mmCIF file of C-alpha atoms in Angstrom:
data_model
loop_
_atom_site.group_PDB
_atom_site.id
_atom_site.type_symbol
_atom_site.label_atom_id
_atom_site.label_comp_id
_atom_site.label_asym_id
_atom_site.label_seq_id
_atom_site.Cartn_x
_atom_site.Cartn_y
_atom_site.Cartn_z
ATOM 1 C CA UNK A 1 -6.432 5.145 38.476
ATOM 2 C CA UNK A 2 -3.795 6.516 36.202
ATOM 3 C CA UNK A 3 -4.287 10.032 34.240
ATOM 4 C CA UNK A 4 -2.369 10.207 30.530
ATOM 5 C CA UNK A 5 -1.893 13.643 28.897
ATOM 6 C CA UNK A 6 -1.421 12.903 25.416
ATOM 7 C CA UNK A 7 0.774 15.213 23.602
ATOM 8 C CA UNK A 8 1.299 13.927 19.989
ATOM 9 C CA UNK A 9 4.501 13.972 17.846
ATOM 10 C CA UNK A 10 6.727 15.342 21.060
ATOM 11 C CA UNK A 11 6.068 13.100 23.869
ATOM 12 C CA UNK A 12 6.240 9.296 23.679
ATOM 13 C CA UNK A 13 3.827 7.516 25.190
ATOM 14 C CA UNK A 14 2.713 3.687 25.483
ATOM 15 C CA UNK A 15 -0.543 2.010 26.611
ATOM 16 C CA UNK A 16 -1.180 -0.945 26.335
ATOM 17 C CA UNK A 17 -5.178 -1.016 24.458
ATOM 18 C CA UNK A 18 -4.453 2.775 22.725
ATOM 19 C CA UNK A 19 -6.000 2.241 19.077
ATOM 20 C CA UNK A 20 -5.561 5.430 17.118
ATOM 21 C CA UNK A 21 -8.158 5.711 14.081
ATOM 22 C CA UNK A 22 -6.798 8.115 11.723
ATOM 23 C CA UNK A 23 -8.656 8.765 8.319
ATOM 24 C CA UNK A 24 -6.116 10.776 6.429
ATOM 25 C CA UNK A 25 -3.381 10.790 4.036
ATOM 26 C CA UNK A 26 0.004 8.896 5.345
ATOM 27 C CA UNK A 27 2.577 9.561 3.120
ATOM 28 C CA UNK A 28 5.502 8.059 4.861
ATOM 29 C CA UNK A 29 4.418 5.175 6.267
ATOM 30 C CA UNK A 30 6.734 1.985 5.441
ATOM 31 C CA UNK A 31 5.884 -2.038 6.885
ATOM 32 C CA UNK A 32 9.446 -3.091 6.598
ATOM 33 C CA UNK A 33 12.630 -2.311 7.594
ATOM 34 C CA UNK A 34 13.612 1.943 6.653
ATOM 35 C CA UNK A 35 15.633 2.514 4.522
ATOM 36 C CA UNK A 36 14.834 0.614 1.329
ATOM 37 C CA UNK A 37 18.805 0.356 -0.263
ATOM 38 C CA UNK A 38 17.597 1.938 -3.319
ATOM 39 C CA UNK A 39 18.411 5.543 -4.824
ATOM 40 C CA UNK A 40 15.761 7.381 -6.455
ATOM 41 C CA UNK A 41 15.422 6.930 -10.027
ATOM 42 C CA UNK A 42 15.620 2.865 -9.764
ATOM 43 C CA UNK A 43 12.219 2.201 -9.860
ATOM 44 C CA UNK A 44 10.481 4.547 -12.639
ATOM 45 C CA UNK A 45 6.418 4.757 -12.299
ATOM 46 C CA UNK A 46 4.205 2.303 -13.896
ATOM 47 C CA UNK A 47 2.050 4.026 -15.451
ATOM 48 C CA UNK A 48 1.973 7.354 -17.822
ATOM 49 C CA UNK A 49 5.084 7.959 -16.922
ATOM 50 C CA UNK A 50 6.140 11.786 -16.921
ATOM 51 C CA UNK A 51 2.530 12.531 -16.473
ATOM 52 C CA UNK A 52 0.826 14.303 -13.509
ATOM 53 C CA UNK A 53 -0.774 11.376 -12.180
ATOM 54 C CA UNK A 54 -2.632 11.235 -8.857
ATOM 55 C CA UNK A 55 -3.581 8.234 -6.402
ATOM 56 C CA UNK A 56 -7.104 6.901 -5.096
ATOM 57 C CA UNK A 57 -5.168 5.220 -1.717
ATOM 58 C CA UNK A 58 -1.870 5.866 -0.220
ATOM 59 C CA UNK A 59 0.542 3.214 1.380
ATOM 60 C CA UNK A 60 -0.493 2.990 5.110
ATOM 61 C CA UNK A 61 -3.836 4.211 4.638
ATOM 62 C CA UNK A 62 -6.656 2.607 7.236
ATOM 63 C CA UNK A 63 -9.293 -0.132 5.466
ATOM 64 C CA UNK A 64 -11.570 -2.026 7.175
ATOM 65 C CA UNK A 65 -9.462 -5.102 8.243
ATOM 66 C CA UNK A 66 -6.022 -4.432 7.022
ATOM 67 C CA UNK A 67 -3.969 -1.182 6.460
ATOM 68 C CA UNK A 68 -2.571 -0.465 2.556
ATOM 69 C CA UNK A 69 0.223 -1.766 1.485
ATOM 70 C CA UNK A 70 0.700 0.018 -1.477
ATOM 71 C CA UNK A 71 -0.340 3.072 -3.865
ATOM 72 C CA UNK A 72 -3.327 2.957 -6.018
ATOM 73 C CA UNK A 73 -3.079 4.964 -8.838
ATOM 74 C CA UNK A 74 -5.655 6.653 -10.871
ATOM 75 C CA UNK A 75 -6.415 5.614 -14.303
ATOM 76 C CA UNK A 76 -8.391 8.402 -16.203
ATOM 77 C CA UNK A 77 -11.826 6.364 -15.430
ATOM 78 C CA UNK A 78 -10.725 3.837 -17.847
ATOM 79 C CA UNK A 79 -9.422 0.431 -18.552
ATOM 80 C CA UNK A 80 -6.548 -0.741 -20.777
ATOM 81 C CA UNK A 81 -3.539 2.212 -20.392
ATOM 82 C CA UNK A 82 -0.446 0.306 -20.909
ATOM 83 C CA UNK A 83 1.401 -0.633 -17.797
ATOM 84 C CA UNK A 84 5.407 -0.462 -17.757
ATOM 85 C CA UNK A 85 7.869 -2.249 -15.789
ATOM 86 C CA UNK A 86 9.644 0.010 -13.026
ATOM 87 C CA UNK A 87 12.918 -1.663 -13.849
ATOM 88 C CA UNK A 88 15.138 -4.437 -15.017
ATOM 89 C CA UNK A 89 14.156 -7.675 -13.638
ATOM 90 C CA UNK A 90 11.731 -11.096 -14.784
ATOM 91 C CA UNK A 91 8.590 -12.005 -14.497
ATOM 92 C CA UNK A 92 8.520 -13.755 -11.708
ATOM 93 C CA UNK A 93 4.824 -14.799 -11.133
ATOM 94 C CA UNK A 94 1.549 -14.195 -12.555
ATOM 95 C CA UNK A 95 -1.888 -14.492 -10.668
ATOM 96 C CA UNK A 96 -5.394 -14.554 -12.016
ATOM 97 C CA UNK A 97 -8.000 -14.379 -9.434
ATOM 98 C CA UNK A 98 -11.577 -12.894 -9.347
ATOM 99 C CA UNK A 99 -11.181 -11.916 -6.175
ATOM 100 C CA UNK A 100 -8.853 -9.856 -4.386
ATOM 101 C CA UNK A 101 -6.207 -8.224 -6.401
ATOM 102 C CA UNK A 102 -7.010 -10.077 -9.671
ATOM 103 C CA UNK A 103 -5.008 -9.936 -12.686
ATOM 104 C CA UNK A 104 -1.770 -9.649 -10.777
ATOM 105 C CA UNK A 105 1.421 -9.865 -12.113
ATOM 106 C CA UNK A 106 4.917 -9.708 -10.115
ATOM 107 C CA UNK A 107 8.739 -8.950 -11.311
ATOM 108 C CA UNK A 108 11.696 -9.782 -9.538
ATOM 109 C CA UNK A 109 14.838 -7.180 -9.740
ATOM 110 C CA UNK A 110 18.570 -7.669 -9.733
ATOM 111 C CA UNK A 111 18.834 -5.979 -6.178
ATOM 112 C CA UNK A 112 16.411 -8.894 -4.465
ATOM 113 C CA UNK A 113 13.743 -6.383 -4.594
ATOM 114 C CA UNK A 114 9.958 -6.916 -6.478
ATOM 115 C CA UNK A 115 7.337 -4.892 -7.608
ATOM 116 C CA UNK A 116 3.371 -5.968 -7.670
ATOM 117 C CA UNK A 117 1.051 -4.732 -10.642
ATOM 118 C CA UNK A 118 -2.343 -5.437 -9.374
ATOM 119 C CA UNK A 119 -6.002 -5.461 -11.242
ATOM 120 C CA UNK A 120 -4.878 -5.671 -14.567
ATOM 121 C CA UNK A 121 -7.113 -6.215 -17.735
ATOM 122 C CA UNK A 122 -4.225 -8.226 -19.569
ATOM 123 C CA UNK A 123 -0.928 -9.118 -19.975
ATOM 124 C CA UNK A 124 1.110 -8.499 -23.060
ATOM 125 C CA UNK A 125 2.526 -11.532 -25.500
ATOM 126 C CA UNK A 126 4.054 -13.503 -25.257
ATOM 127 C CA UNK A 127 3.233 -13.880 -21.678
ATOM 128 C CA UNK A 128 -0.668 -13.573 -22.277
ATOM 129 C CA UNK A 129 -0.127 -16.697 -24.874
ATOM 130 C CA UNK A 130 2.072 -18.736 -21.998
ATOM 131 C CA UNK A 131 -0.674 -18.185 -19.308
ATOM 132 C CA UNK A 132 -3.411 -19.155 -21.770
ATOM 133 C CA UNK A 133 -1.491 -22.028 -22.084
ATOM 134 C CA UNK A 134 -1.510 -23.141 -18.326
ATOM 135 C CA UNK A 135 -5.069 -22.375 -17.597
ATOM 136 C CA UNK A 136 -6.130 -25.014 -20.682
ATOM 137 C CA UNK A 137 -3.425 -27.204 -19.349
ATOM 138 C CA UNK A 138 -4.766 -27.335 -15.867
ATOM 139 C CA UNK A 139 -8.122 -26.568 -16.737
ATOM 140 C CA UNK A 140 -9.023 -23.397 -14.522
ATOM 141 C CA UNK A 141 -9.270 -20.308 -15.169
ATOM 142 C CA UNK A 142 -8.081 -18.885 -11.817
ATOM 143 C CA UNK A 143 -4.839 -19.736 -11.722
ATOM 144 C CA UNK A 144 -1.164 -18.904 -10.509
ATOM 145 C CA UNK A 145 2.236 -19.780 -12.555
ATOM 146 C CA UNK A 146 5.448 -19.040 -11.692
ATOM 147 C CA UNK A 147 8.459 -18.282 -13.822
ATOM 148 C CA UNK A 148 12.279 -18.984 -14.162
ATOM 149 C CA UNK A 149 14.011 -15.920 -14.732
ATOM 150 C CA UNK A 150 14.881 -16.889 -18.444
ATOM 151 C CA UNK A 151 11.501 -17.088 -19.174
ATOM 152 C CA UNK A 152 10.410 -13.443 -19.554
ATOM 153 C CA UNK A 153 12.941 -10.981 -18.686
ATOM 154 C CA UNK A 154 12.063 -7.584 -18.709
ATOM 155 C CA UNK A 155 14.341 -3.922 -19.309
ATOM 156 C CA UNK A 156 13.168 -0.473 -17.344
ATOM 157 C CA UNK A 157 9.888 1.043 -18.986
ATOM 158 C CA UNK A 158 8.983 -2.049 -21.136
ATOM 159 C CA UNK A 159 5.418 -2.279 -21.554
ATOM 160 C CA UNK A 160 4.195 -5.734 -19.642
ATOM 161 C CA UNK A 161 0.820 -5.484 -18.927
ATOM 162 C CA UNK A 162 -2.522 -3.095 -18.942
ATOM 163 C CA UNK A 163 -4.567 -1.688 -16.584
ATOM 164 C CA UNK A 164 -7.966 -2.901 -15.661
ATOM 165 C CA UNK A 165 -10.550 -3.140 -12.793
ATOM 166 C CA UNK A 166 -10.305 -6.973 -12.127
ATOM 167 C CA UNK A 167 -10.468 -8.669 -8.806
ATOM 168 C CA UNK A 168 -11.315 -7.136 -5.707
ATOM 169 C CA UNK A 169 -11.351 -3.096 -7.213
ATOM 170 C CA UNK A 170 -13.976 -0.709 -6.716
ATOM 171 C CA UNK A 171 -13.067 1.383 -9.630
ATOM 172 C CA UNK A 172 -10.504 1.248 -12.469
ATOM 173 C CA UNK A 173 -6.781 1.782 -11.441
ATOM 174 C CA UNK A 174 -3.159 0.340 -10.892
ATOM 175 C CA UNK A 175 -2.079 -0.794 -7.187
ATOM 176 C CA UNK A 176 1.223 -0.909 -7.294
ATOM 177 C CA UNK A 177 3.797 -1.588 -4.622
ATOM 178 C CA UNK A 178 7.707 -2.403 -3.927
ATOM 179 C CA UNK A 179 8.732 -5.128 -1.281
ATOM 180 C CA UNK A 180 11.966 -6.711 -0.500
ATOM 181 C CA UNK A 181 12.818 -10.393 -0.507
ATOM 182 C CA UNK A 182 11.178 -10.858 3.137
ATOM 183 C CA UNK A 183 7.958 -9.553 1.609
ATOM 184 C CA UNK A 184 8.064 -6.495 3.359
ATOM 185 C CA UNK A 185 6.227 -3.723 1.542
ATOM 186 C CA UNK A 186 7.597 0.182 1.286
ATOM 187 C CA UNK A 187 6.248 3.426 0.415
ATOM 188 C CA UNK A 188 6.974 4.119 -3.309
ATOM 189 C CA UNK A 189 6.808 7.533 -2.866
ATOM 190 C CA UNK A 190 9.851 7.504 -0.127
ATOM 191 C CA UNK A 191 12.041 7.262 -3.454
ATOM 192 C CA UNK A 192 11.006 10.688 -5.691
ATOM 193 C CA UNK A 193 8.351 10.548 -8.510
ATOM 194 C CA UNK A 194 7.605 13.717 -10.427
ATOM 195 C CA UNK A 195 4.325 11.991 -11.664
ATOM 196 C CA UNK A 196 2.856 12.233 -8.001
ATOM 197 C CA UNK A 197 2.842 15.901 -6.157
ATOM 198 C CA UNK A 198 2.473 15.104 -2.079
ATOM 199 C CA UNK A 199 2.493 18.721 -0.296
ATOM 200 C CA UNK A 200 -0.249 17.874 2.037
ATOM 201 C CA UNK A 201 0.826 16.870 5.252
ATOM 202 C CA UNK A 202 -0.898 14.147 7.161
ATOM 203 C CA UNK A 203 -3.169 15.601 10.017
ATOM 204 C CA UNK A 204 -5.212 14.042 13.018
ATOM 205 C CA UNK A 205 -8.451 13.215 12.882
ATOM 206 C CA UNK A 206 -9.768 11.491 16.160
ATOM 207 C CA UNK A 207 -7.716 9.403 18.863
ATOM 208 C CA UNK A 208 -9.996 6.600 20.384
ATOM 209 C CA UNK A 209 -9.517 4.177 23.622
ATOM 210 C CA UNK A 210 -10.840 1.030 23.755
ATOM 211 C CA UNK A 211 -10.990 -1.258 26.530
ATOM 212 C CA UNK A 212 -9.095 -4.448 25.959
ATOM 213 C CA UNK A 213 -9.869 -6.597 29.131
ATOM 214 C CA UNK A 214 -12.585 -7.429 31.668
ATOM 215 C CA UNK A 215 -10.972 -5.000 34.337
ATOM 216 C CA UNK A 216 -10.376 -2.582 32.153
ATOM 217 C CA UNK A 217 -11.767 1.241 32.256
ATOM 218 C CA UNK A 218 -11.641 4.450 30.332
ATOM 219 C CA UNK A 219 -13.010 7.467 32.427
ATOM 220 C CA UNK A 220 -14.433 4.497 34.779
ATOM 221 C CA UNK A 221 -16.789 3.116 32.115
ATOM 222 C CA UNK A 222 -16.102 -0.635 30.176
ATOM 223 C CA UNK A 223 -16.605 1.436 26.704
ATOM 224 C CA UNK A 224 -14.642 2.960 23.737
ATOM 225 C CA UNK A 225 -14.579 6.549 23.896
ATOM 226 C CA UNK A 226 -13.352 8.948 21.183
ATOM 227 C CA UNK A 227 -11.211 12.478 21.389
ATOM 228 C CA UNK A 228 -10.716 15.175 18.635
ATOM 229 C CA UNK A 229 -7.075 16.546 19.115
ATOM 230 C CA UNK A 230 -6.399 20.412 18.989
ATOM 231 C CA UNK A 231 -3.419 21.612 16.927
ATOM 232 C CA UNK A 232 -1.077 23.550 18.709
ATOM 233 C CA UNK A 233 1.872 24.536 16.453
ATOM 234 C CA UNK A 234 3.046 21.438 15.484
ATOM 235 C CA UNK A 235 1.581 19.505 18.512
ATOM 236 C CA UNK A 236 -1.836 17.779 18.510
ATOM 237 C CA UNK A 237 -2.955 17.894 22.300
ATOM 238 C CA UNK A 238 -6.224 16.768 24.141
ATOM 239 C CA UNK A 239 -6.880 19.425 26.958
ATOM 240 C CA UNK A 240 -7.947 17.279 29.512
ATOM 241 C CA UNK A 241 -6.668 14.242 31.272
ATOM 242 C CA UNK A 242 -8.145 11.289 30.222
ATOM 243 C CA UNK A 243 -8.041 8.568 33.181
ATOM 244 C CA UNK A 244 -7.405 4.921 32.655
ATOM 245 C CA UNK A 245 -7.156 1.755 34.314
ATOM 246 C CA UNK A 246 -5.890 -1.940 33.048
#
C-alpha cells in the first residue's frame, strides 16, 4: 500500500486512475498546442460587439461525455442578433444538422486559423440562396457544402450569419470557437475581449478516485470515493493521506 498527499497547484503528482471532477469556471484551459500565434485584436467577437456580453459555458468546462471546446455566448433570450465574422477569411463550410451544433457555419483565415459559428437561425445572402440551392439539388435538407475560397470571402466584422437555437442547444445563444489547421481548439478569451469580464478565478470543487482495474483499491475498498479540498492560501490540500493500491 502506497499513501499520496495531494497538494494541488504546488506539488506534481501522477496516478495512474486519478479522475478529477471539477464543476467550475476554467478560463484558461486550451486543447491544442499554447500559444495560439495570434496577437490580440485579430479575432474581434462575434456577436454585439463592444457590448458587455456574458457566456452560458466556458472553453474546458466538464459535460457529460466530452469537455467544451469552445465559448457559448449569451444572446439576450432571443433568436436572430446578427452574427459577425471575427476576421478576414472565406467561408469555408456550411453545416445544417438538427442535431448537434446545427446551423453551423465555418471561415477559414489568412493565418491557417478558423473560427466555428454554431446554432444559427440563418445565414445571410447570398450564401442562404447558394445553400438553398444544394439542399434542392441533393434533395435533403440536412446537409453539408463546402466552399472554394472565391466563393464567399469575408472582411473583419461583416455580418454572415444570425443567431438561433438550432441543433443540439438548450437555450438560445452563439458557440463560438477558434482552432488551428490541425483542428485543435483554443480558448478565445486567452486573446483579450472587452465584451467578456473574467475576474473570477477557477476554484476546486471535489477530487474523486476511481478504481481502474480488478486489483485495484482506494482506502482498501474496489469503489470510487470522493474528497472536498481545503484552501490554504493558494494551495488546495486534503488533510489526510489517502492510501492506494494498483
Amino acid at each position: 500500500m502506497s499513501e499520496i498527499n495531494f497538494k494541488f497547484f504546488q506539488n506534481r503528482i501522477q496516478l495512474i486512475g486519478l479522475v478529477i471532477g471539477i464543476c467550475l469556471l476554467i478560463p484558461f484551459v486550451s486543447f491544442a498546442q499554447f500559444p495560439l500565434k495570434v496577437v490580440p485584436g485579430y479575432f474581434q467577437f462575434p456577436i454585439m460587439p463592444r457590448e458587455a456580453n456574458s457566456l452560458t459555458g466556458n472553453m474546458g468546462e466538464l459535460r457529460s461525455n466530452h469537455f467544451h471546446g469552445g465559448l457559448d455566448i449569451r444572446t439576450k433570450f432571443q433568436t436572430g442578433l446578427p452574427v459577425f465574422a471575427s476576421a478576414d477569411g472565406y467561408v469555408k463550410k456550411v453545416n445544417i444538422d438538427s442535431q448537434g451544433y446545427g446551423w453551423l457555419l465555418t471561415i477559414k483565415h489568412p493565418n491557417g486559423y478558423s473560427t466555428l459559428y454554431a446554432h444559427l437561425e440563418g445565414f445571410i445572402d447570398p450564401l442562404a440562396q447558394a445553400i438553398k440551392a444544394k439542399q434542392y439539388e441533393r434533395q435533403t435538407f440536412q446537409i453539408e457544402v463546402n466552399f472554394k475560397p472565391e466563393d464567399f470571402p469575408v472582411k473583419k466584422g461583416d455580418l454572415i450569419a444570425y443567431s438561433g437555437n438550432t441543433g443540439g442547444s438548450a437555450g438560445p445563444h452563439l458557440h463560438w470557437e477558434i482552432k488551428d489547421s490541425a483542428e485543435g481548439a483554443y480558448n478565445n478569451l486567452l486573446y483579450g475581449y472587452p465584451e467578456i469580464q473574467d475576474t473570477k478565478p477557477p476554484y476546486f470543487v471535489k477530487v474523486a478516485l476511481r478504481p481502474m482495474g480488478i486489483d485495484a483499491r482506494i482506502g482498501g475498498l474496489f469503489e470510487r470515493k470522493e474528497w472536498i479540498p481545503v484552501k490554504r492560501g493558494t494551495d488546495y490540500i486534503i488533510n489526510s493521506p489517502i492510501s492506494v493500491y494498483g
